[in-house]
Amino acid sequence: AQSVAQPEDQVNVAEGNPLTVKCTYSVSGNPYLFWYVQYPNRGLQFLLKYITGDNLVKGSYGFEAEFNKSQTSFHLKKPSALVSDSALYFCAVRDKNPGNQFYFGTGTSLTVIP
Amino acid sequence: DVKVTQSSRYLVKRTGEKVFLECVQDMDHENMFWYRQDPGLGLRLIYFSYDVKMKEKGDIPEGYSVSREKKERFSLILESASTNQTSMYLCASEVNYGYTFGSGTRLTVV
């Protein structure tokens, strides 16, 4: 069975400091991996994805994530956090067949403290 | 850019009412999905559709049905709304292996 774990419900970081939001996954075969962000009372917005190729993926708003196959992780990172980065972040995984459903983590609430 | 539009941002309905949540995408995509989002539970898949008039049950289909008469429109139906269906409902369309989400509908059943 496929699953995604986001071990931290809440992450707090000071503005200007680096941030990491953790994600581990369990999937048969090679996965597609995604990060989405959600602002209050809005839908989810795409940040970045790993399909194939370079393990370090760069996405929107200065975020990046590293695919680590041996650790089955896909942590989201940003070198310098902004107050406007405060939001709910979701990691998601799916297998490679088009139309197969996503499996989402339960989300991590990021608060960037001024 | 792909646009996924959910017709209502906020809805308040009474217990027992039949509720329709509409979702429209503008890029002729085949695969569309309905999720509900609840605190601490993340996103849970209700129904999805691979094409017109096709539908598949997700993880929590009970109390819901769907309709896809045209490729661009995927409707979620609450046959008889109950208070435990109070939630945020998110529609998504599949594009480039990923999803584009609508803005969500926050439904309150009283």
Coordinates of N, CA and C in Angstrom, one line a residue:
Chain A
A1 N 0.8 -1.2 0.0 CA 0.0 0.0 0.0 C 0.9 1.2 0.0
Q2 N 0.4 2.2 -0.7 CA 1.1 3.5 -0.8 C 0.7 4.4 0.4
S3 N 1.7 5.1 0.9 CA 1.4 6.0 2.0 C 2.4 7.1 2.1
V4 N 2.1 8.2 2.7 CA 2.9 9.4 2.9 C 2.9 9.8 4.4
A5 N 4.0 10.1 4.9 CA 4.1 10.5 6.3 C 4.7 11.9 6.4
Q6 N 4.1 12.8 7.1 CA 4.6 14.1 7.4 C 4.7 14.0 9.0
P7 N 5.9 13.8 9.5 CA 6.0 13.5 10.9 C 5.7 14.7 11.8
E8 N 5.8 15.9 11.3 CA 5.6 17.1 12.1 C 4.3 17.8 11.7
D9 N 3.4 18.0 12.7 CA 2.1 18.7 12.5 C 2.4 20.2 12.3
Q10 N 3.4 20.6 13.1 CA 3.7 22.1 13.2 C 5.2 22.3 13.1
V11 N 5.6 23.3 12.3 CA 7.0 23.7 12.3 C 7.1 25.2 12.4
N12 N 7.9 25.7 13.4 CA 8.1 27.1 13.6 C 9.5 27.4 13.2
V13 N 9.7 28.5 12.5 CA 11.0 29.0 12.1 C 11.1 30.5 12.1
A14 N 12.2 31.0 12.5 CA 12.4 32.5 12.5 C 12.6 33.0 11.0
E15 N 12.1 34.1 10.8 CA 12.3 34.7 9.5 C 13.7 34.9 9.2
G16 N 14.1 34.5 7.9 CA 15.5 34.6 7.5 C 16.3 33.3 7.7
N17 N 15.8 32.4 8.6 CA 16.4 31.1 8.8 C 16.0 30.1 7.8
P18 N 16.8 29.1 7.6 CA 16.4 28.0 6.7 C 15.3 27.2 7.2
L19 N 14.4 26.7 6.4 CA 13.3 25.8 6.8 C 13.4 24.5 6.1
T20 N 12.9 23.5 6.9 CA 12.7 22.1 6.3 C 11.4 21.6 6.8
V21 N 10.6 21.0 5.8 CA 9.4 20.3 6.1 C 9.6 18.9 5.6
K22 N 9.4 18.0 6.5 CA 9.8 16.6 6.2 C 8.7 15.8 5.6
C23 N 9.1 14.8 4.8 CA 8.2 13.9 4.1 C 8.9 12.6 3.9
T24 N 8.2 11.5 4.3 CA 8.7 10.2 3.9 C 7.5 9.4 3.2
Y25 N 7.9 8.5 2.4 CA 6.8 7.8 1.6 C 7.1 6.3 1.6
S26 N 6.0 5.6 1.3 CA 6.1 4.2 1.0 C 5.3 3.9 -0.2
V27 N 6.0 3.4 -1.3 CA 5.3 3.1 -2.5 C 6.0 2.0 -3.2
S28 N 5.2 1.2 -3.9 CA 5.8 0.2 -4.7 C 6.3 0.8 -6.0
G29 N 7.5 0.4 -6.4 CA 8.1 0.9 -7.7 C 8.6 2.3 -7.5
N30 N 8.8 3.0 -8.6 CA 9.4 4.4 -8.5 C 8.2 5.4 -8.5
P31 N 8.3 6.3 -7.5 CA 7.2 7.2 -7.3 C 7.3 8.5 -8.1
Y32 N 6.2 9.2 -8.3 CA 6.2 10.6 -8.5 C 5.9 11.3 -7.2
L33 N 6.6 12.4 -6.9 CA 6.5 13.0 -5.6 C 6.2 14.5 -5.8
F34 N 5.4 15.0 -4.9 CA 4.9 16.4 -5.1 C 4.8 17.1 -3.7
W35 N 5.0 18.4 -3.8 CA 4.6 19.3 -2.7 C 3.6 20.3 -3.1
Y36 N 2.6 20.5 -2.3 CA 1.6 21.5 -2.5 C 1.5 22.4 -1.2
V37 N 1.1 23.7 -1.4 CA 0.9 24.6 -0.3 C -0.5 25.1 -0.3
Q38 N -1.0 25.3 0.9 CA -2.4 25.8 1.0 C -2.5 27.0 1.9
Y39 N -3.0 28.1 1.5 CA -3.2 29.2 2.3 C -4.7 29.2 2.8
P40 N -5.0 29.9 3.9 CA -6.3 29.7 4.6 C -7.4 29.8 3.6
N41 N -8.4 28.9 3.7 CA -9.6 28.9 3.0 C -9.4 28.9 1.4
R42 N -8.3 28.3 1.0 CA -8.0 28.2 -0.4 C -7.7 26.8 -0.8
G43 N -7.7 26.5 -2.1 CA -7.3 25.2 -2.6 C -5.8 25.1 -2.5
L44 N -5.3 23.9 -2.9 CA -3.9 23.6 -2.9 C -3.2 24.1 -4.1
Q45 N -2.0 24.7 -3.9 CA -1.3 25.2 -5.0 C 0.0 24.4 -5.2
F46 N 0.3 24.0 -6.4 CA 1.5 23.2 -6.8 C 2.8 24.0 -6.5
L47 N 3.7 23.4 -5.8 CA 5.0 24.0 -5.5 C 6.1 23.3 -6.4
L48 N 6.2 22.0 -6.4 CA 7.2 21.3 -7.2 C 6.9 19.8 -7.2
K49 N 7.6 19.2 -8.1 CA 7.5 17.7 -8.3 C 8.8 17.1 -8.7
Y50 N 8.9 15.8 -8.3 CA 9.9 15.0 -8.8 C 9.3 13.9 -9.7
I51 N 9.8 13.8 -10.9 CA 9.3 12.8 -11.8 C 10.5 11.8 -12.1
T52 N 11.6 12.4 -12.6 CA 12.8 11.6 -12.9 C 13.9 12.6 -13.0
G53 N 15.2 12.1 -13.1 CA 16.3 12.9 -13.3 C 17.0 13.4 -12.0
D54 N 17.4 14.6 -12.0 CA 18.1 15.2 -10.9 C 17.3 15.0 -9.6
N55 N 18.0 14.6 -8.5 CA 17.3 14.4 -7.3 C 16.9 15.7 -6.6
L56 N 17.6 16.8 -6.9 CA 17.3 18.1 -6.3 C 16.3 18.8 -7.3
V57 N 15.2 19.1 -6.8 CA 14.1 19.7 -7.6 C 13.9 21.1 -7.1
K58 N 13.9 22.1 -8.0 CA 13.6 23.5 -7.6 C 12.2 23.8 -8.0
G59 N 11.5 24.6 -7.2 CA 10.1 24.9 -7.5 C 9.8 26.4 -7.3
S60 N 8.5 26.6 -7.1 CA 8.1 28.0 -6.9 C 8.5 28.6 -5.6
Y61 N 8.6 30.0 -5.6 CA 8.8 30.8 -4.5 C 10.1 30.4 -3.7
G62 N 11.1 29.9 -4.4 CA 12.4 29.6 -3.8 C 12.5 28.3 -3.1
F63 N 11.5 27.5 -3.2 CA 11.5 26.2 -2.5 C 12.2 25.2 -3.4
E64 N 12.8 24.2 -2.7 CA 13.4 23.0 -3.3 C 13.2 21.8 -2.5
A65 N 13.3 20.7 -3.1 CA 13.2 19.4 -2.4 C 14.2 18.4 -3.0
E66 N 14.6 17.5 -2.1 CA 15.6 16.5 -2.5 C 15.0 15.1 -2.4
F67 N 15.0 14.4 -3.5 CA 14.5 13.0 -3.5 C 15.6 12.1 -3.1
N68 N 15.4 11.4 -2.0 CA 16.4 10.4 -1.5 C 15.8 9.0 -1.5
K69 N 16.2 8.3 -2.5 CA 15.5 7.0 -2.7 C 15.9 6.0 -1.5
S70 N 17.1 6.0 -1.0 CA 17.5 5.1 0.0 C 16.8 5.4 1.3
Q71 N 16.5 6.6 1.6 CA 15.7 7.0 2.8 C 14.2 7.2 2.5
T72 N 13.8 7.0 1.3 CA 12.4 7.2 0.9 C 11.9 8.5 1.5
S73 N 12.7 9.6 1.2 CA 12.3 10.9 1.7 C 12.2 11.9 0.6
F74 N 11.5 12.9 0.9 CA 11.3 14.0 -0.1 C 11.1 15.3 0.7
H75 N 12.1 15.8 1.4 CA 11.9 16.9 2.3 C 11.9 18.2 1.5
L76 N 11.1 19.1 2.0 CA 11.0 20.4 1.4 C 11.9 21.4 2.1
K77 N 12.6 22.2 1.3 CA 13.5 23.1 2.0 C 13.5 24.5 1.3
K78 N 13.9 25.5 2.1 CA 14.1 26.8 1.6 C 15.2 27.5 2.4
P79 N 16.2 28.2 1.7 CA 17.3 28.7 2.5 C 17.0 29.8 3.4
S80 N 16.0 30.6 3.1 CA 15.7 31.8 4.0 C 14.2 32.0 4.0
A81 N 13.6 31.7 5.2 CA 12.1 31.7 5.3 C 11.6 33.2 5.3
L82 N 10.4 33.3 4.7 CA 9.7 34.6 4.8 C 8.4 34.4 5.6
V83 N 8.0 35.5 6.2 CA 6.7 35.5 6.9 C 5.6 35.0 6.0
S84 N 5.6 35.4 4.7 CA 4.6 35.0 3.8 C 4.6 33.5 3.4
D85 N 5.6 32.8 3.8 CA 5.7 31.3 3.6 C 4.8 30.6 4.6
S86 N 4.3 31.3 5.6 CA 3.4 30.6 6.6 C 2.2 30.1 5.9
A87 N 2.0 28.8 6.0 CA 0.9 28.1 5.3 C 0.9 26.7 5.7
L88 N 0.0 25.9 5.1 CA -0.1 24.5 5.3 C 0.5 23.8 4.1
Y89 N 1.4 22.8 4.4 CA 2.2 22.2 3.3 C 1.8 20.7 3.3
F90 N 1.6 20.2 2.0 CA 1.2 18.8 1.8 C 2.2 18.2 0.9
C91 N 2.7 17.0 1.3 CA 3.5 16.1 0.5 C 2.5 15.1 -0.1
A92 N 2.8 14.7 -1.4 CA 1.9 13.7 -2.0 C 2.8 12.8 -2.9
V93 N 2.3 11.5 -3.1 CA 3.0 10.5 -3.9 C 1.9 9.8 -4.7
R94 N 2.4 9.4 -5.9 CA 1.6 8.6 -6.7 C 2.5 7.6 -7.5
D95 N 2.0 6.5 -8.0 CA 2.8 5.7 -8.9 C 2.7 6.2 -10.3
K96 N 3.4 5.6 -11.2 CA 3.6 6.2 -12.5 C 2.5 6.0 -13.5
N97 N 1.4 5.3 -13.1 CA 0.4 5.1 -14.1 C -0.5 6.3 -14.1
P98 N -0.8 6.9 -15.3 CA -1.6 8.1 -15.3 C -3.0 7.8 -14.8
G99 N -3.6 8.7 -14.0 CA -4.9 8.5 -13.5 C -4.9 7.8 -12.2
N100 N -3.8 7.2 -11.8 CA -3.7 6.6 -10.4 C -3.8 7.7 -9.4
Q101 N -4.5 7.4 -8.3 CA -4.7 8.5 -7.3 C -3.5 8.9 -6.6
F102 N -3.5 10.1 -6.1 CA -2.5 10.6 -5.2 C -2.7 10.1 -3.8
Y103 N -1.7 10.0 -3.0 CA -1.8 9.8 -1.6 C -1.1 11.0 -0.9
F104 N -1.9 11.6 -0.1 CA -1.4 12.8 0.6 C -1.0 12.6 2.0
G105 N 0.0 13.3 2.5 CA 0.3 13.4 3.9 C -0.8 14.2 4.6
T106 N -0.7 14.2 5.9 CA -1.8 14.9 6.7 C -1.5 16.4 6.8
G107 N -0.4 16.9 6.3 CA -0.1 18.3 6.2 C 0.8 18.7 7.4
T108 N 1.6 19.7 7.1 CA 2.5 20.4 8.1 C 2.2 21.9 8.1
S109 N 1.8 22.4 9.2 CA 1.6 23.8 9.3 C 2.9 24.6 9.6
L110 N 3.3 25.4 8.7 CA 4.5 26.2 8.9 C 4.2 27.6 9.3
T111 N 4.8 28.0 10.4 CA 4.7 29.4 10.9 C 6.1 30.0 10.9
V112 N 6.2 31.1 10.2 CA 7.5 31.8 10.1 C 7.3 33.1 11.0
I113 N 8.2 33.1 12.0 CA 8.0 34.1 13.1 C 8.9 35.4 12.7
P114 N 8.3 36.5 12.7 CA 9.0 37.8 12.3 C 10.2 38.1 13.3
Chain B
D1 N -2.4 28.7 -18.4 CA -2.5 27.8 -17.2 C -3.9 27.2 -17.1
V2 N -3.8 26.0 -16.6 CA -5.1 25.2 -16.4 C -5.9 25.9 -15.3
K3 N -7.2 26.0 -15.5 CA -8.0 26.6 -14.5 C -9.1 25.6 -14.1
V4 N -9.2 25.4 -12.8 CA -10.2 24.6 -12.2 C -11.1 25.4 -11.3
T5 N -12.4 25.5 -11.7 CA -13.3 26.4 -11.0 C -14.3 25.7 -10.2
Q6 N -14.4 26.0 -8.9 CA -15.5 25.4 -8.1 C -16.5 26.6 -7.9
S7 N -17.7 26.3 -8.1 CA -18.7 27.3 -8.3 C -19.0 28.1 -7.0
S8 N -18.8 27.5 -5.8 CA -19.1 28.1 -4.6 C -17.9 28.1 -3.6
R9 N -17.6 29.2 -3.0 CA -16.5 29.2 -2.0 C -17.1 28.7 -0.6
Y10 N -18.3 29.2 -0.3 CA -18.9 28.8 1.0 C -20.3 28.4 0.7
L11 N -20.8 27.4 1.4 CA -22.1 26.9 1.4 C -22.6 26.6 2.8
V12 N -23.9 26.9 3.0 CA -24.5 26.4 4.3 C -25.8 25.7 3.9
K13 N -25.9 24.5 4.3 CA -27.1 23.7 3.9 C -27.7 23.0 5.1
R14 N -28.9 22.6 5.0 CA -29.6 22.0 6.1 C -29.5 20.5 6.0
T15 N -29.5 19.8 7.2 CA -29.5 18.4 7.2 C -30.7 17.8 6.4
G16 N -30.3 16.9 5.5 CA -31.3 16.2 4.7 C -31.5 16.8 3.3
E17 N -30.9 18.0 3.1 CA -30.9 18.6 1.7 C -30.0 17.8 0.8
K18 N -30.4 17.9 -0.5 CA -29.6 17.4 -1.6 C -28.7 18.5 -2.0
V19 N -27.4 18.2 -2.0 CA -26.4 19.3 -2.3 C -25.6 19.0 -3.5
F20 N -25.4 19.9 -4.4 CA -24.6 19.8 -5.6 C -23.4 20.7 -5.5
L21 N -22.2 20.1 -5.6 CA -20.9 20.9 -5.7 C -20.4 20.7 -7.1
E22 N -20.2 21.9 -7.8 CA -19.8 21.9 -9.2 C -18.3 22.2 -9.4
C23 N -17.7 21.5 -10.3 CA -16.3 21.7 -10.7 C -16.2 21.7 -12.2
V24 N -15.5 22.7 -12.7 CA -15.3 22.9 -14.1 C -13.8 23.1 -14.4
Q25 N -13.3 22.4 -15.4 CA -11.9 22.6 -15.8 C -11.9 23.0 -17.3
D26 N -10.9 23.8 -17.7 CA -11.0 24.4 -19.0 C -10.0 23.8 -20.0
M27 N -9.4 22.6 -19.7 CA -8.3 22.1 -20.6 C -8.6 20.8 -21.2
D28 N -9.9 20.3 -21.2 CA -10.2 19.1 -21.8 C -9.5 17.9 -21.2
H29 N -9.2 18.0 -19.9 CA -8.6 16.9 -19.2 C -9.5 15.7 -18.9
E30 N -9.0 14.5 -19.0 CA -9.9 13.4 -18.8 C -10.1 13.1 -17.3
N31 N -9.0 13.2 -16.5 CA -9.1 12.7 -15.1 C -9.4 13.8 -14.1
M32 N -10.4 13.6 -13.4 CA -10.9 14.6 -12.4 C -11.2 13.9 -11.1
F33 N -11.0 14.6 -10.0 CA -11.1 14.0 -8.6 C -11.8 14.9 -7.7
W34 N -12.5 14.3 -6.7 CA -13.1 15.0 -5.6 C -12.4 14.5 -4.3
Y35 N -12.0 15.5 -3.5 CA -11.4 15.2 -2.1 C -12.2 16.0 -1.1
R36 N -12.2 15.5 0.1 CA -12.6 16.3 1.2 C -11.4 16.4 2.2
Q37 N -11.3 17.6 2.8 CA -10.2 17.9 3.7 C -10.7 18.2 5.1
D38 N -10.1 17.5 6.0 CA -10.5 17.7 7.4 C -9.3 17.8 8.3
P39 N -9.3 18.6 9.3 CA -8.1 18.8 10.1 C -7.6 17.5 10.7
G40 N -6.3 17.2 10.6 CA -5.7 16.0 11.1 C -5.9 14.8 10.3
L41 N -6.7 14.9 9.3 CA -6.9 13.7 8.4 C -6.4 14.0 7.0
G42 N -6.0 15.1 6.7 CA -5.4 15.4 5.4 C -6.5 15.4 4.3
L43 N -6.2 15.0 3.1 CA -7.1 14.9 2.0 C -7.5 13.4 1.8
R44 N -8.8 13.2 1.7 CA -9.3 11.9 1.4 C -10.1 11.9 0.1
L45 N -9.8 10.9 -0.7 CA -10.5 10.8 -2.0 C -11.9 10.3 -1.9
I46 N -12.8 11.0 -2.5 CA -14.2 10.6 -2.4 C -14.6 9.8 -3.7
Y47 N -14.4 10.4 -4.9 CA -14.7 9.8 -6.2 C -13.7 10.4 -7.2
F48 N -13.5 9.7 -8.3 CA -12.8 10.2 -9.4 C -13.4 9.7 -10.7
S49 N -12.9 10.3 -11.8 CA -13.5 10.0 -13.1 C -12.4 10.1 -14.1
Y50 N -12.4 9.0 -15.0 CA -11.4 9.0 -16.1 C -11.9 9.5 -17.4
D51 N -13.2 9.7 -17.5 CA -13.8 10.1 -18.7 C -15.3 10.4 -18.5
V52 N -15.9 10.9 -19.5 CA -17.3 11.2 -19.5 C -18.1 9.9 -19.1
K53 N -19.1 10.1 -18.2 CA -19.9 9.0 -17.7 C -19.2 7.9 -17.0
M54 N -17.9 8.1 -16.7 CA -17.2 7.1 -16.0 C -16.9 7.6 -14.6
K55 N -17.0 6.7 -13.6 CA -16.7 7.1 -12.2 C -16.2 6.0 -11.5
E56 N -15.3 6.3 -10.5 CA -14.7 5.3 -9.6 C -14.8 5.7 -8.2
K57 N -15.1 4.8 -7.3 CA -15.1 5.2 -5.9 C -13.7 5.3 -5.4
G58 N -13.6 6.3 -4.5 CA -12.3 6.5 -3.8 C -12.4 5.8 -2.5
D59 N -11.8 6.5 -1.5 CA -11.6 5.8 -0.2 C -12.9 6.0 0.7
I60 N -13.6 7.1 0.5 CA -14.8 7.4 1.4 C -16.0 7.8 0.5
P61 N -16.5 6.9 -0.3 CA -17.6 7.3 -1.2 C -19.0 7.4 -0.5
E62 N -19.1 6.8 0.7 CA -20.4 6.7 1.3 C -21.1 8.0 1.5
G63 N -22.3 8.1 1.1 CA -23.1 9.4 1.3 C -22.9 10.3 0.1
Y64 N -22.1 9.9 -0.8 CA -21.8 10.8 -2.0 C -22.1 10.1 -3.3
S65 N -22.4 10.9 -4.3 CA -22.4 10.3 -5.7 C -21.8 11.4 -6.6
V66 N -21.5 11.1 -7.8 CA -20.9 12.0 -8.8 C -21.6 12.0 -10.1
S67 N -21.4 13.0 -10.9 CA -22.0 13.0 -12.2 C -20.9 13.7 -13.2
R68 N -20.7 13.0 -14.3 CA -19.9 13.6 -15.3 C -20.5 13.4 -16.7
E69 N -21.3 14.3 -17.0 CA -22.0 14.3 -18.3 C -21.2 14.9 -19.4
K70 N -20.4 15.9 -19.1 CA -19.5 16.5 -20.0 C -18.1 16.4 -19.5
K71 N -17.1 16.4 -20.4 CA -15.7 16.2 -19.9 C -15.2 17.3 -19.0
E72 N -15.7 18.5 -19.2 CA -15.2 19.6 -18.4 C -15.8 19.8 -17.1
R73 N -16.9 19.1 -16.8 CA -17.6 19.3 -15.6 C -17.8 18.0 -14.8
F74 N -17.4 18.1 -13.5 CA -17.5 16.9 -12.6 C -18.2 17.4 -11.3
S75 N -19.4 16.8 -11.1 CA -20.2 17.3 -10.0 C -20.2 16.3 -8.9
L76 N -20.1 16.8 -7.6 CA -20.2 15.9 -6.4 C -21.6 16.2 -5.8
I77 N -22.3 15.1 -5.5 CA -23.7 15.2 -5.0 C -23.7 14.6 -3.6
L78 N -24.2 15.3 -2.7 CA -24.5 14.8 -1.3 C -26.0 14.5 -1.4
E79 N -26.4 13.2 -1.3 CA -27.8 12.8 -1.5 C -28.7 13.3 -0.4
S80 N -28.2 13.3 0.8 CA -29.0 13.7 1.9 C -27.9 14.2 2.9
A81 N -27.7 15.5 2.9 CA -26.6 16.1 3.7 C -26.7 15.8 5.2
S82 N -25.6 15.5 5.8 CA -25.6 15.3 7.2 C -24.5 16.1 7.8
T83 N -24.6 16.3 9.2 CA -23.6 17.2 9.8 C -22.2 16.7 9.7
N84 N -22.0 15.4 9.6 CA -20.6 14.9 9.5 C -20.0 15.1 8.1
Q85 N -20.8 15.7 7.2 CA -20.3 16.0 5.9 C -19.8 17.5 5.8
T86 N -19.9 18.2 7.0 CA -19.3 19.5 7.0 C -17.8 19.4 6.8
S87 N -17.3 20.1 5.8 CA -15.9 19.9 5.5 C -15.5 20.9 4.4
M88 N -14.2 20.8 4.0 CA -13.7 21.5 2.9 C -13.6 20.5 1.7
Y89 N -14.3 20.9 0.6 CA -14.3 20.0 -0.6 C -13.4 20.6 -1.7
L90 N -12.5 19.7 -2.2 CA -11.6 20.2 -3.2 C -11.7 19.3 -4.4
C91 N -11.8 20.0 -5.5 CA -11.8 19.3 -6.8 C -10.5 19.5 -7.5
A92 N -10.0 18.5 -8.2 CA -8.7 18.5 -8.9 C -8.8 17.9 -10.3
S93 N -8.0 18.4 -11.2 CA -7.9 17.9 -12.5 C -6.5 17.5 -12.8
E94 N -6.2 16.4 -13.4 CA -4.9 15.9 -13.6 C -4.2 16.5 -14.8
V95 N -3.0 17.0 -14.6 CA -2.3 17.6 -15.7 C -0.8 17.4 -15.5
N96 N -0.1 16.9 -16.5 CA 1.4 16.7 -16.4 C 1.7 15.9 -15.1
Y97 N 1.1 14.8 -14.9 CA 1.3 13.9 -13.8 C 0.8 14.4 -12.5
G98 N 0.5 15.7 -12.4 CA 0.1 16.3 -11.1 C -1.3 16.8 -11.2
Y99 N -1.7 17.4 -10.1 CA -3.0 18.0 -10.0 C -3.0 19.5 -10.1
T100 N -4.1 20.0 -10.7 CA -4.5 21.4 -10.5 C -5.7 21.4 -9.7
F101 N -5.7 22.2 -8.5 CA -6.9 22.2 -7.6 C -7.7 23.4 -7.9
G102 N -9.0 23.3 -7.6 CA -9.9 24.4 -7.5 C -9.7 25.1 -6.1
S103 N -10.4 26.2 -5.9 CA -10.2 27.0 -4.7 C -10.8 26.4 -3.5
G104 N -11.7 25.4 -3.7 CA -12.3 24.7 -2.6 C -13.7 25.3 -2.3
T105 N -14.5 24.4 -1.8 CA -15.8 24.8 -1.2 C -15.9 24.4 0.2
R106 N -16.1 25.4 1.1 CA -16.3 25.1 2.5 C -17.8 24.9 2.7
L107 N -18.2 23.7 3.0 CA -19.6 23.3 3.2 C -19.8 23.1 4.7
T108 N -20.9 23.8 5.2 CA -21.4 23.6 6.5 C -22.8 23.1 6.5
V109 N -23.0 22.0 7.1 CA -24.4 21.4 7.2 C -24.9 21.6 8.6
V110 N -26.0 22.3 8.7 CA -26.6 22.6 10.0 C -27.9 21.8 10.3

